[in-house]
Structures are given as structure tokens and as C-alpha cells.
């Protein structure tokens, strides 16, 4: 909105001994807070003035996930009813079916 030359002139005028920022801002038709910001920015070392960051380009990167591991081993169940004992070995990969069988058995 304001040229760099205009800003530099306003900052230089505000930096003169005995000058108030409010009077310099009023004489140039700008807000005193804006002039204070320009003075602050002018006092910063050049390395501290941050440039607006440019967003990095994003790209889609496909990720290959390993296949879920199939459970190995067996489920061992021993059921005793009175004098009768049932021993069952069920594959771990079919645990849901084993649970259904157990529900039916225990009804």
C-alpha cells in the first residue's frame, strides 16, 4: 500500500530526536501504530525479517502395508461335564468359529 521510500522517510522522521511518532504519523496521514511497526521492523537485523513462506508442493506417496499376519497355533479347550471330558484343538485362525461353537456347546 505504501512504497518502501515512503516508509523509510517516515521511519527516518520518527527517529529524529524530539519527534513524536504520533505527530510524524499525523503529518503523513497514517496510523501511529502502523508507523511504530515500521520503526520496529527497521530496527530488526535483516536476518530476523522473515519472508512469507511458500507452501511446499505436496505429492501423494503410496504406502505398501504388509499383509496382516495369520495367527498360528491352536486353541486348546478342555470341557468336563460329570464323568465326561472333551478335549478340542481348534486352529487359531478360526477363533471366531471356535467362539460360536463354544456358545452352542454351553447352552
CSV table of C-alpha atoms in Angstrom, one decimal:
chain,number,residue,atom,x,y,z
A,1,UNK,CA,0.0,0.0,0.0
A,2,UNK,CA,2.8,2.4,0.9
A,3,UNK,CA,6.1,2.5,-1.0
A,4,UNK,CA,9.4,1.5,0.6
A,5,UNK,CA,10.6,5.1,0.1
A,6,UNK,CA,7.6,6.5,1.9
A,7,UNK,CA,8.1,4.0,4.8
A,8,UNK,CA,11.8,4.8,5.0
A,9,UNK,CA,11.1,8.6,5.0
A,10,UNK,CA,8.5,8.2,7.8
A,11,UNK,CA,10.8,6.0,9.9
A,12,UNK,CA,13.7,8.5,9.5
A,13,UNK,CA,11.5,11.4,10.5
A,14,UNK,CA,10.2,9.4,13.6
A,15,UNK,CA,13.8,8.6,14.6
A,16,UNK,CA,14.8,12.3,14.8
A,17,UNK,CA,15.4,13.5,18.4
A,18,UNK,CA,12.4,15.2,19.9
A,19,UNK,CA,9.9,14.0,17.3
A,20,UNK,CA,6.9,12.1,18.4
A,21,UNK,CA,5.6,9.2,16.4
A,22,UNK,CA,2.1,10.5,16.7
A,23,UNK,CA,3.0,13.8,15.1
A,24,UNK,CA,5.0,12.2,12.3
A,25,UNK,CA,2.2,9.8,11.6
A,26,UNK,CA,-0.4,12.5,11.7
A,27,UNK,CA,1.6,14.7,9.3
A,28,UNK,CA,1.8,11.8,6.8
A,29,UNK,CA,-1.8,10.7,7.2
A,30,UNK,CA,-1.0,7.3,8.6
A,31,UNK,CA,-1.9,5.5,11.8
A,32,UNK,CA,0.7,5.9,14.6
A,33,UNK,CA,0.6,2.1,15.3
A,34,UNK,CA,1.5,1.5,11.7
A,35,UNK,CA,4.5,3.8,12.0
A,36,UNK,CA,5.5,2.1,15.2
A,37,UNK,CA,5.5,-1.2,13.4
A,38,UNK,CA,7.6,0.2,10.6
A,39,UNK,CA,10.1,1.6,13.1
A,40,UNK,CA,10.3,-1.8,14.9
A,41,UNK,CA,10.8,-3.7,11.6
A,42,UNK,CA,13.5,-1.2,10.6
A,43,UNK,CA,15.4,-1.8,13.9
A,44,UNK,CA,15.4,-5.6,13.4
A,45,UNK,CA,18.6,-7.1,11.9
A,46,UNK,CA,18.0,-8.2,8.3
A,47,UNK,CA,18.3,-11.8,9.2
A,48,UNK,CA,15.3,-11.5,11.6
A,49,UNK,CA,12.9,-10.2,9.0
A,50,UNK,CA,11.1,-13.3,7.9
A,51,UNK,CA,9.9,-13.7,4.3
A,52,UNK,CA,6.5,-15.2,3.8
A,53,UNK,CA,6.9,-18.9,3.5
A,54,UNK,CA,5.9,-20.6,0.2
A,55,UNK,CA,3.9,-23.8,0.8
A,56,UNK,CA,5.8,-26.8,-0.2
A,57,UNK,CA,4.4,-28.8,-3.1
A,58,UNK,CA,2.7,-31.9,-1.8
A,59,UNK,CA,2.7,-35.2,-3.6
A,60,UNK,CA,0.9,-38.5,-2.9
A,61,UNK,CA,3.2,-41.2,-1.8
A,62,UNK,CA,1.6,-44.7,-1.8
A,63,UNK,CA,2.5,-46.9,1.1
A,64,UNK,CA,2.6,-50.6,0.8
A,65,UNK,CA,1.4,-52.3,4.0
A,66,UNK,CA,2.4,-55.8,4.8
A,67,UNK,CA,-0.4,-58.4,4.8
A,68,UNK,CA,-1.8,-59.0,8.3
A,69,UNK,CA,-0.1,-61.9,10.0
A,70,UNK,CA,-2.2,-65.0,10.1
A,71,UNK,CA,-2.3,-66.3,13.7
A,72,UNK,CA,-0.5,-69.6,14.0
A,73,UNK,CA,-1.0,-72.2,16.6
A,74,UNK,CA,-4.1,-73.8,18.1
A,75,UNK,CA,-6.7,-73.1,20.7
A,76,UNK,CA,-6.9,-75.9,23.2
A,77,UNK,CA,-10.2,-76.4,25.0
A,78,UNK,CA,-11.0,-79.0,27.7
A,79,UNK,CA,-14.6,-79.3,28.8
A,80,UNK,CA,-15.7,-81.5,31.7
A,81,UNK,CA,-19.3,-82.4,32.4
A,82,UNK,CA,-19.7,-85.0,35.1
A,83,UNK,CA,-17.5,-88.0,34.2
A,84,UNK,CA,-17.2,-86.9,30.6
A,85,UNK,CA,-14.2,-84.8,29.3
A,86,UNK,CA,-13.9,-83.3,25.8
A,87,UNK,CA,-10.6,-82.1,24.5
A,88,UNK,CA,-10.7,-79.9,21.4
A,89,UNK,CA,-7.8,-78.4,19.4
A,90,UNK,CA,-9.0,-75.6,17.1
A,91,UNK,CA,-6.9,-73.6,14.6
A,92,UNK,CA,-6.1,-70.1,15.9
A,93,UNK,CA,-7.1,-68.6,12.5
A,94,UNK,CA,-10.7,-69.7,13.1
A,95,UNK,CA,-11.1,-68.2,16.6
A,96,UNK,CA,-14.5,-66.7,15.8
A,97,UNK,CA,-15.9,-70.0,14.7
A,98,UNK,CA,-14.5,-71.6,17.8
A,99,UNK,CA,-16.3,-69.0,20.0
A,100,UNK,CA,-19.5,-69.8,18.2
A,101,UNK,CA,-19.1,-73.5,18.7
A,102,UNK,CA,-18.4,-72.8,22.5
A,103,UNK,CA,-21.6,-70.8,22.8
A,104,UNK,CA,-23.6,-73.6,21.3
A,105,UNK,CA,-21.9,-76.2,23.4
A,106,UNK,CA,-22.5,-74.3,26.7
A,107,UNK,CA,-26.2,-73.6,26.1
